[in-house]
Coordinates of C-alpha atoms in Angstrom, one line a residue:
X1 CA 0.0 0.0 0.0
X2 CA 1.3 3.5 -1.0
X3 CA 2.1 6.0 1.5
X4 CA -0.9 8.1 0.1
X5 CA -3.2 5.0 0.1
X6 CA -2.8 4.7 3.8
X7 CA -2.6 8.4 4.5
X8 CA -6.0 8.0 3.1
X9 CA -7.2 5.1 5.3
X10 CA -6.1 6.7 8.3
X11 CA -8.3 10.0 7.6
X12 CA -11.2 7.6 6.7
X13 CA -11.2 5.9 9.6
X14 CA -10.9 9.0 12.2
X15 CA -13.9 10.8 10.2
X16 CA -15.9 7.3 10.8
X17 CA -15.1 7.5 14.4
X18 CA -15.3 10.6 14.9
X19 CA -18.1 11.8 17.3
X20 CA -18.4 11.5 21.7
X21 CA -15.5 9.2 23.4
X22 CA -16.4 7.8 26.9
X23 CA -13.0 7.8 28.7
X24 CA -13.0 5.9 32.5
X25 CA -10.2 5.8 34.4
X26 CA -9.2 7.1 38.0
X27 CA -6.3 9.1 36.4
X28 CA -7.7 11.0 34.0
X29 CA -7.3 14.0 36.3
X30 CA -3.9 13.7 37.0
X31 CA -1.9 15.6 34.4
X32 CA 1.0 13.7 34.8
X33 CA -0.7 10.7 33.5
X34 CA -0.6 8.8 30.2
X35 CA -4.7 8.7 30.0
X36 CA -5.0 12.7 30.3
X37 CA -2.0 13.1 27.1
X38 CA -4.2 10.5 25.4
X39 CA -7.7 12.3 26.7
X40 CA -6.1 16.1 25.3
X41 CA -4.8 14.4 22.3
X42 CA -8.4 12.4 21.2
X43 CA -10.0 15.6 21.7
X44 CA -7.4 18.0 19.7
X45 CA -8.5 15.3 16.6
X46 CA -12.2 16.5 17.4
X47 CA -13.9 14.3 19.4
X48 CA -15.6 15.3 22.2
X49 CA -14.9 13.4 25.2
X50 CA -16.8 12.3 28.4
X51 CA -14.6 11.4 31.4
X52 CA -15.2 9.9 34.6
X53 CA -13.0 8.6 37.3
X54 CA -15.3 5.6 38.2
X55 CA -17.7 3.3 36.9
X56 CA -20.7 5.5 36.3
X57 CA -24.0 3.6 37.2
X58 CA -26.5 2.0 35.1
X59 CA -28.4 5.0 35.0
X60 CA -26.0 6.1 32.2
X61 CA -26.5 3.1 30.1
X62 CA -28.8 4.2 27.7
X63 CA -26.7 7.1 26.8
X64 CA -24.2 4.8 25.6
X65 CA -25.8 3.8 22.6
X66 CA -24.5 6.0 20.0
X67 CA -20.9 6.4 21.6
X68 CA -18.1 6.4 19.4
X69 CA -16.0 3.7 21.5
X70 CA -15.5 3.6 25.2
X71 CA -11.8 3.5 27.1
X72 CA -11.8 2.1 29.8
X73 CA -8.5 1.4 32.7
X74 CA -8.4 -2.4 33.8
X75 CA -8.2 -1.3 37.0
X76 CA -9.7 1.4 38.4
X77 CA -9.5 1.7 41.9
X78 CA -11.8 3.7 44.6
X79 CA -9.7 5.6 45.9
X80 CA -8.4 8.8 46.6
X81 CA -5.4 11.4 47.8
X82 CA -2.8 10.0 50.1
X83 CA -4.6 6.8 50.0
X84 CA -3.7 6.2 46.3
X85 CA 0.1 4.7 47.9
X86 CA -1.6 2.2 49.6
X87 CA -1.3 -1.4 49.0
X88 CA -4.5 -2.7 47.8
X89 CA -5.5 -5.7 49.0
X90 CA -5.8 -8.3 46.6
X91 CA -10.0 -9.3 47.1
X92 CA -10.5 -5.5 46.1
X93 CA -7.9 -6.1 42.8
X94 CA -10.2 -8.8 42.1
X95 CA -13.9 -6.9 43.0
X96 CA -12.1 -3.8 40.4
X97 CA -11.5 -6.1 37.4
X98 CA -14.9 -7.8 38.3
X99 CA -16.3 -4.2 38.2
X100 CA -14.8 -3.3 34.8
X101 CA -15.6 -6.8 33.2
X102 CA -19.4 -6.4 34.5
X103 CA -19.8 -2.8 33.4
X104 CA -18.0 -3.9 30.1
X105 CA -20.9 -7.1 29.6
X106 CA -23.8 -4.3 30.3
X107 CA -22.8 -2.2 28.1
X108 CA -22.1 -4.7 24.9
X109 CA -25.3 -6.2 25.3
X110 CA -27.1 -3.2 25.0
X111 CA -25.2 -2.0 21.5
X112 CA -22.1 -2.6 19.7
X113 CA -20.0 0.1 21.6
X114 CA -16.4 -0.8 20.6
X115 CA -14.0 -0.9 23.8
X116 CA -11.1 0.1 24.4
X117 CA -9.0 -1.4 27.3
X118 CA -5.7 0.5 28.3
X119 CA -3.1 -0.9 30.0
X120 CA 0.0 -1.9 31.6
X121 CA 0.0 -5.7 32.4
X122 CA 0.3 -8.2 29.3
X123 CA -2.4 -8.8 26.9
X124 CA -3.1 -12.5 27.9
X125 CA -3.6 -11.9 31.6
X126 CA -6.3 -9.6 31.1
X127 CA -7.7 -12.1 27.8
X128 CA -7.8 -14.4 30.8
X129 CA -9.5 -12.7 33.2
X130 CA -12.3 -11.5 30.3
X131 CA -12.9 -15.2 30.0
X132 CA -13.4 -15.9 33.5
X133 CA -16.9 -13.4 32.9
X134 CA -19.9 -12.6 31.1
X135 CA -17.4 -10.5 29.0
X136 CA -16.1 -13.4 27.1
X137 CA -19.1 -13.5 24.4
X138 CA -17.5 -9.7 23.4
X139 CA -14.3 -10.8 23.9
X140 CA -13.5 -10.5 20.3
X141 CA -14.7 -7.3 19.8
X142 CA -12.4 -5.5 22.7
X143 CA -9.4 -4.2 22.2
X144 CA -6.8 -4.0 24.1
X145 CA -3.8 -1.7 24.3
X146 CA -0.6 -1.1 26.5
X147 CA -0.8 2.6 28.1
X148 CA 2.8 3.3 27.1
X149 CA 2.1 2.9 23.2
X150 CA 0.6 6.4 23.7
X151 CA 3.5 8.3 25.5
X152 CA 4.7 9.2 21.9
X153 CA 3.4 10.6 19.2
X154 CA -0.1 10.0 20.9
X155 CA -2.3 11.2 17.8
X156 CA -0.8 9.2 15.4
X157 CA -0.4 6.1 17.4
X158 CA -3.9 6.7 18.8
X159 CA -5.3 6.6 14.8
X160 CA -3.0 3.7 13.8
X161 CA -4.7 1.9 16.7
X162 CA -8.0 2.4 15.8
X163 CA -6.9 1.5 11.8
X164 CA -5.4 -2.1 13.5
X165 CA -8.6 -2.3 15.5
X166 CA -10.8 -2.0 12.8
X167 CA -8.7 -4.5 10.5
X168 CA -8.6 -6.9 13.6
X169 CA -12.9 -6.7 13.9
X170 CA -14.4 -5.3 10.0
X171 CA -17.9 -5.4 11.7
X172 CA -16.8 -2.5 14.1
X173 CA -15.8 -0.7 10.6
X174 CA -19.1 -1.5 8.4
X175 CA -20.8 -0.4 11.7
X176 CA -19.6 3.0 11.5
X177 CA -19.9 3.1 7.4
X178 CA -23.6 2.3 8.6
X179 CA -23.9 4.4 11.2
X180 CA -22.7 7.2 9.3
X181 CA -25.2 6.3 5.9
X182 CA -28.0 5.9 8.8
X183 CA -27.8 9.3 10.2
X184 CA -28.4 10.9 6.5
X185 CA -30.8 9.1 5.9
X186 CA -32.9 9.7 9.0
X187 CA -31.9 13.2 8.5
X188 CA -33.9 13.0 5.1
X189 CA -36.5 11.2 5.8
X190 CA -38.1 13.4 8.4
X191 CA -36.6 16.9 7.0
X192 CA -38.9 16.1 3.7
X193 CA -41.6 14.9 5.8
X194 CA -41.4 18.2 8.1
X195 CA -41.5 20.5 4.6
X196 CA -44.8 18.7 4.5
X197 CA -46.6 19.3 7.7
X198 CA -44.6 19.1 11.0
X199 CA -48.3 17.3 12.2
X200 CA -47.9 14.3 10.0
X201 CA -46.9 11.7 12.7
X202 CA -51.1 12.5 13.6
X203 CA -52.2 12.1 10.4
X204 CA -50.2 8.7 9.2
X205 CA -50.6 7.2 12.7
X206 CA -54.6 7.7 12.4
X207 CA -54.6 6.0 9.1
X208 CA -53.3 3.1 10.1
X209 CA -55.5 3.4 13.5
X210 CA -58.9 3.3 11.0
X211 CA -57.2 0.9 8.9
X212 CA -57.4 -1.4 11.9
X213 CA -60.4 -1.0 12.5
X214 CA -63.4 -2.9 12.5
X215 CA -66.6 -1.5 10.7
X216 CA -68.4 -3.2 13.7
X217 CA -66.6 -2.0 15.9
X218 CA -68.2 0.8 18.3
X219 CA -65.2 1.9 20.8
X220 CA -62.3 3.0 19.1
X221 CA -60.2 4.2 21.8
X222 CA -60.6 0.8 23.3
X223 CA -59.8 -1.4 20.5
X224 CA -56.6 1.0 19.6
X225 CA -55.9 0.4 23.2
X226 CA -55.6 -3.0 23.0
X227 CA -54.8 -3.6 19.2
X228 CA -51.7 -0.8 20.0
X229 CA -48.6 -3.0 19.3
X230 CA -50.0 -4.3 16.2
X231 CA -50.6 -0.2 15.4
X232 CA -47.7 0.2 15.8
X233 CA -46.0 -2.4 14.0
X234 CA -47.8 -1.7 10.6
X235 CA -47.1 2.1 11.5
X236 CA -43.3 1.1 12.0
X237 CA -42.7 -0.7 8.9
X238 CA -44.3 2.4 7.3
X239 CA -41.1 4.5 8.5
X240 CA -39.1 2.2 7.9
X241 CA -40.1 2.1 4.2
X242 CA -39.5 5.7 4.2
X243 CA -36.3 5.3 5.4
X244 CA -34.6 2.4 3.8
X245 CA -35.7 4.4 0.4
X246 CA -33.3 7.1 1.3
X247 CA -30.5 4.8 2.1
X248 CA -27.4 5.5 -0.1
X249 CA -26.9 2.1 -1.5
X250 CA -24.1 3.9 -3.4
X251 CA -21.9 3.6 -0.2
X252 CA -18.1 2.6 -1.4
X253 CA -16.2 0.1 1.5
X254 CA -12.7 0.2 2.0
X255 CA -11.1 -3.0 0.0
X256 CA -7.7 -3.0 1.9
X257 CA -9.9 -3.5 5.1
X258 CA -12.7 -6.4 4.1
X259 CA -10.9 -7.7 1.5
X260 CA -8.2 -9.0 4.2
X261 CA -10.5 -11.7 5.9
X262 CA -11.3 -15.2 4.0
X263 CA -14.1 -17.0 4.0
X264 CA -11.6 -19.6 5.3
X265 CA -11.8 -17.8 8.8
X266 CA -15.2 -18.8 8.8
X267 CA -16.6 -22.3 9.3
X268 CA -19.8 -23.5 7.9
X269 CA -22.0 -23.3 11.0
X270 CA -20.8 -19.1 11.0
X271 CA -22.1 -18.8 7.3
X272 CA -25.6 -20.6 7.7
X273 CA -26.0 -18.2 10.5
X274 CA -24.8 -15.3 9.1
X275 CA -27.3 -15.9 6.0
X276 CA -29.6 -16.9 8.5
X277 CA -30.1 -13.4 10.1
X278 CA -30.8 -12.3 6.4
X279 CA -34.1 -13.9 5.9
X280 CA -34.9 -14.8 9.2
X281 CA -36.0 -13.6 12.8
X282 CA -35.8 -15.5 15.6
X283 CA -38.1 -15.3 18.3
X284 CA -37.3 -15.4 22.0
X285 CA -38.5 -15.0 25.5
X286 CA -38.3 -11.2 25.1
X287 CA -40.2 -11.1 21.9
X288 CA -44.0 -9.4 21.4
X289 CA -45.7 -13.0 20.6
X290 CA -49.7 -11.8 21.4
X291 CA -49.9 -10.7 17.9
X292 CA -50.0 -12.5 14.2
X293 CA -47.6 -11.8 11.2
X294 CA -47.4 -12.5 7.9
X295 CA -43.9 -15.1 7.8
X296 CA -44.6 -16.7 11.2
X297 CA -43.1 -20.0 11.0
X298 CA -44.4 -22.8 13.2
X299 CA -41.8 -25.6 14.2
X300 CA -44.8 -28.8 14.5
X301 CA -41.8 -31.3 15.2
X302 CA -38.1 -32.1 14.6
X303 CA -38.9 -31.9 11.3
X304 CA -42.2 -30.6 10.1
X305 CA -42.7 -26.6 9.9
X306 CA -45.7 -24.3 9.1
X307 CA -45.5 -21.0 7.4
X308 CA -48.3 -18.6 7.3
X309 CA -49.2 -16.9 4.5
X310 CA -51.7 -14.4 5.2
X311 CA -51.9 -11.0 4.4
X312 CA -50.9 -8.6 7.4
X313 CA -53.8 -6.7 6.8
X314 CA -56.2 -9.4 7.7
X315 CA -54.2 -10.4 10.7
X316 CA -54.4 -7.0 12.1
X317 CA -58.0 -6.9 12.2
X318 CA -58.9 -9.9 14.6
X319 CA -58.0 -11.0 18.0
X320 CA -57.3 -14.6 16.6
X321 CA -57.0 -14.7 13.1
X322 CA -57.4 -18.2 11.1
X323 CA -53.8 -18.2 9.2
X324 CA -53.5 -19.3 5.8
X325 CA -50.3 -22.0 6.4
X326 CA -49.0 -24.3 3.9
X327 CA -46.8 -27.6 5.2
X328 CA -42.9 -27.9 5.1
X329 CA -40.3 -30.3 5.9
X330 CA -36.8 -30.5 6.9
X331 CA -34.7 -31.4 3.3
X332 CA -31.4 -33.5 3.1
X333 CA -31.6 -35.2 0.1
X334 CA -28.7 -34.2 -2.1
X335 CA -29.4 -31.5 -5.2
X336 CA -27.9 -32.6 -8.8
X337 CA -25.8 -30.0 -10.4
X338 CA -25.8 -30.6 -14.2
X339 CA -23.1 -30.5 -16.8
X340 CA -23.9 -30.9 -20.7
X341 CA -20.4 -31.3 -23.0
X342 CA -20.1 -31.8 -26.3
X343 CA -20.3 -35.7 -26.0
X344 CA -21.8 -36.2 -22.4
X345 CA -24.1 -34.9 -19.5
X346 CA -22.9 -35.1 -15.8
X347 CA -25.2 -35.2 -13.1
X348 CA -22.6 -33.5 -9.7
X349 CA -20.0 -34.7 -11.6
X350 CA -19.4 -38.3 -10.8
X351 CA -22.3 -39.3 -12.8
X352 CA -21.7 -39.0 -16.7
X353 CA -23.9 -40.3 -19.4
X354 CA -22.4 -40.6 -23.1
X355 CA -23.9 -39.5 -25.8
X356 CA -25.7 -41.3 -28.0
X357 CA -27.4 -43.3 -25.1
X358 CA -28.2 -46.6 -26.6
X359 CA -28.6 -48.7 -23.4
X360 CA -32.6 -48.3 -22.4
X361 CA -32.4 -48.9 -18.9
X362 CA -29.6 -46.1 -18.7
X363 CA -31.9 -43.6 -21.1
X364 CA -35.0 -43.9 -18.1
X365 CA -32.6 -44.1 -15.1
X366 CA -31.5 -40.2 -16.8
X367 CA -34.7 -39.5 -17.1
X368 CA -35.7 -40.4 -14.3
X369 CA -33.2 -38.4 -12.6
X370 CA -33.9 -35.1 -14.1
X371 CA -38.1 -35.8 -13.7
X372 CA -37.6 -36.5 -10.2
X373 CA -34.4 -34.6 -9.1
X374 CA -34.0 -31.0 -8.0
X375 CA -31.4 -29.1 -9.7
X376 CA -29.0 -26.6 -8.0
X377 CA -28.2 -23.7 -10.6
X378 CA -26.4 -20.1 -10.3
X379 CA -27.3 -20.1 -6.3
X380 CA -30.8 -21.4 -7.0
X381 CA -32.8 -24.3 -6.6
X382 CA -34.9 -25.3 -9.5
X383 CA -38.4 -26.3 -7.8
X384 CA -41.0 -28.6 -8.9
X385 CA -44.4 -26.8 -9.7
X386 CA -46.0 -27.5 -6.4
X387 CA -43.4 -27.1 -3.9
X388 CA -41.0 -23.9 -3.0
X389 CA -37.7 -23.9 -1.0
X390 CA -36.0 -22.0 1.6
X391 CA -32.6 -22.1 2.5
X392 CA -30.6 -21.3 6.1
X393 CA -33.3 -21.0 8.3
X394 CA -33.8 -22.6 11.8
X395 CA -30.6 -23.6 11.6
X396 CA -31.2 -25.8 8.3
X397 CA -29.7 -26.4 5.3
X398 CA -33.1 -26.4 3.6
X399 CA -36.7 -26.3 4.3
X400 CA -39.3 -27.5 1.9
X401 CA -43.0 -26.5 1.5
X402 CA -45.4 -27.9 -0.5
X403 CA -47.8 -25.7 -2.1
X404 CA -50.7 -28.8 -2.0
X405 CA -50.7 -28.8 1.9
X406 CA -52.4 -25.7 2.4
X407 CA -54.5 -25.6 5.4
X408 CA -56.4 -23.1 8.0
X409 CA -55.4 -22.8 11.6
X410 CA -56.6 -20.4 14.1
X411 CA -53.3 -18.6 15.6
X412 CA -54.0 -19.9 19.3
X413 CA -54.5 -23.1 18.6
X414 CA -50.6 -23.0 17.0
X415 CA -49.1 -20.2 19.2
X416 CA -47.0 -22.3 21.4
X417 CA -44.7 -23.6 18.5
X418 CA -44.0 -20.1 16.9
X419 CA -40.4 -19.8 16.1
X420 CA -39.5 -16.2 14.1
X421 CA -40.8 -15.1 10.8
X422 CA -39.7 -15.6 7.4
X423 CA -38.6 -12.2 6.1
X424 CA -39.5 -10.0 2.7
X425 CA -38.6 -10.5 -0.2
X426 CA -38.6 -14.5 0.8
X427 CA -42.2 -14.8 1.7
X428 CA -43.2 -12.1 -0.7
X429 CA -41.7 -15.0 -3.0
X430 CA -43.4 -17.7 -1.5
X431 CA -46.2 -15.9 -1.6
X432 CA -46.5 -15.0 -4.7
X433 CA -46.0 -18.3 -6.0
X434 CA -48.3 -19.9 -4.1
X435 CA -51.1 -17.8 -5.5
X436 CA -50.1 -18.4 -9.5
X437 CA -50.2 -22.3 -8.1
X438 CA -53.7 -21.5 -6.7
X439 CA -55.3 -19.7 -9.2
X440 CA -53.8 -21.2 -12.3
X441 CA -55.9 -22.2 -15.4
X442 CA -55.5 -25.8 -16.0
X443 CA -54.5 -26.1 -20.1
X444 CA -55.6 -29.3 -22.5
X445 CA -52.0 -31.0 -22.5
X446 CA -50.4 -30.3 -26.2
X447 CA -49.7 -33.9 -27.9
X448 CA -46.6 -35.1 -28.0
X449 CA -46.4 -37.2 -31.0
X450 CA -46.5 -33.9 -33.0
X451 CA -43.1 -32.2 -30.8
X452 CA -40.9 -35.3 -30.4

């Protein structure tokens, strides 16, 4: 990379971080110290920075979830003045790191806050004693640094640190590219919908409030009560809409940074799950399950699933909707990927079938094979006319629905075994083909004496 290149890289990276820095450490009064050169030196690069001298309480917590990146001492000790020359008793060593690691965990699971942890014992000891907590699920996405790589040149060692961090962890990176493409786009969204009418949360909220409604229904405030996290789901995905159209998909990321991490570092469990998040959303405990949605997916057994269909519309309007579902099944039989040559077809390869076929029995068993198999082609799986696939969800490899299994289920009775919900376009697709299977005109078959 060319001096200019990574000139460059550095100045992207400290625009993408560039915003409020929490800084916690006892010393960051004392001007004497490393933290308060590094403290003056992130803020002469234009952040603005936060400081505290303990662990602020949980109160703060919810502040934290647009911070830049935190930095945090590994140990921080409560104490003060002349007491500071004490020795500190080991059990409080331990209750201080224990401190850190906890406010560390709390604060990861409620975003992605990068972290920062300075320094002056060895890198493993402390990877050691993050394992010990909750903090070792975020363990890869903490850094940690040695106080003394800052006592020189802090500026530029502070930026070559956050360019090694980024390279280290690329989500923290397309975070901030995200972030960054994000705050436009909110900034858009309601600046054109303010040069409209400043009143026009009222007026699309009250839509969607009538839309709900039942003709027969004679208390609206009551029913909007109660019908108010469906409201506000339909009313959500409207902003969202909004939104995500004002999104600049034109966004350009940084090759030298993503384009350093194989696939190889991934195994095939990471991938499915990775893809799975995609399409999918799991449900859990804390999950609003009192309501319907179009995409719920149903887990009967091991191996049987049922996916609803129904319009969101309808769903919204009742207390238990029937769902429109249609069967699926866990599938592990193998997909055929065919090869034609001049002189021979091969079905994955390892199955190849001269041309001219002369032997009968191996003319049908081809046949057969193609009328019976399902083909995998350019990242698709070519379906039989009554069935549909889905791939990397719940974990498998593929899931397969048959359009003929269509069925009606009130949503109580099949509640308990709700699992997430497909997401758009994939059961806009399923969907939609599932209604040309429905309402398709059956045609007198063509004979085939006259084509073959």
């Amino acid at each position: 990379m060319s001096a200019d290149n990574k000139t460059d890289n550095l100045q992207e990276i400290l625009d993408l971080f560039l915003g409020v820095v929490l800084i916690i450490d006892d010393e960051i009064e004392n001007s004497t110290s490393s933290i308060f050169k590094i403290s003056q030196e992130i803020e002469r690069l234009g952040f603005i920075v936060v400081k505290y001298k303990q662990i602020p309480n949980e109160d703060i917590f919810k502040s934290l979830i647009n911070i830049s990146f935190i930095i945090i001492d590994w140990k921080i000790f409560p104490v003060s003045g002349d007491e500071e020359h004490l020795q500190i008793p080991d059990s409080l060593m331990q209750n201080c790191i224990k401190s850190v690691c906890d406010f560390i965990s709390k604060v990861s699971y409620n975003s992605f806050s990068p972290v920062f942890i300075l320094t002056s014992e060895s890198t493993s000891i402390i990877n050691d004693k993050l394992n010990e907590y909750d903090t070792k699920k975020f363990i890869n996405r903490i850094f940690i640094k040695n106080k003394e790589d800052f006592t020189e040149n802090c500026s530029v060692s502070f930026i070559n640190s956050l360019m090694e961090w980024v390279q280290k962890i690329p989500a923290i990176y397309v975070l901030k590219i995200l972030e960054k493409e994000i705050y436009k786009a909110k900034n858009k969204t309601f600046n054109d919908l303010a040069d409209v009418s400043l009143n026009w949360p009222f007026l699309m909220f009250e839509i969607f409030c009538n839309d709900a409604l039942p003709s027969s229904c004679k208390k609206k405030d009551e029913f909007i009560h109660n019908y108010l996290p469906d409201i506000s789901f339909s009313f959500m995905q409207f902003l969202c809409k909004l939104f995500y159209s004002r999104i600049n998909f034109e966004q350009s990321f940084n090759e030298s940074i993503l384009n350093k991490h194989k696939s190889t570092d991934c195994n095939d469990d990471d991938i499915i799950s990775i893809l799975e998040n995609e399409r999918f959303i799991r449900y859990n405990e804390n999950s609003n399950l009192n309501f319907a949605y179009t995409g719920d997916l149903f887990k009967i057994n091991d191996n049987e699933y049922a996916l609803n269909l129904r319009a969101q519309c309808d769903l919204s309007r009742q207390d238990n909707p029937n769902l429109y579902c249609i069967k699926g099944v866990s599938y592990n039989k193998d997909f055929l990927k065919i090869k034609v040559k001049q002189n021979e077809i091969c079905l994955n390869e390892s199955i190849k079938y001269s041309f001219p076929i002369k032997d009968k029995a191996k003319l049908e068993e081809l046949n057969e094979k193609i009328r019976t198999g399902r083909f995998f082609i350019s990242g698709s799986i070519i379906e039989h006319l009554p069935e549909v696939f889905i791939t990397f969800v719940d974990k498998k490899l593929t899931l397969k629905f048959d359009l003929n299994s269509f069925y009606i289920v009130s949503f109580k009775d099949i509640q308990k075994n709700r699992i997430g919900r497909l997401l758009p376009p994939y059961i806009t697709r399923i969907q939609q083909k599932c209604s040309n299977y429905f309402f398709r005109e059956g045609l007198l078959p063509s004979p085939k004496e006259f084509f073959v």
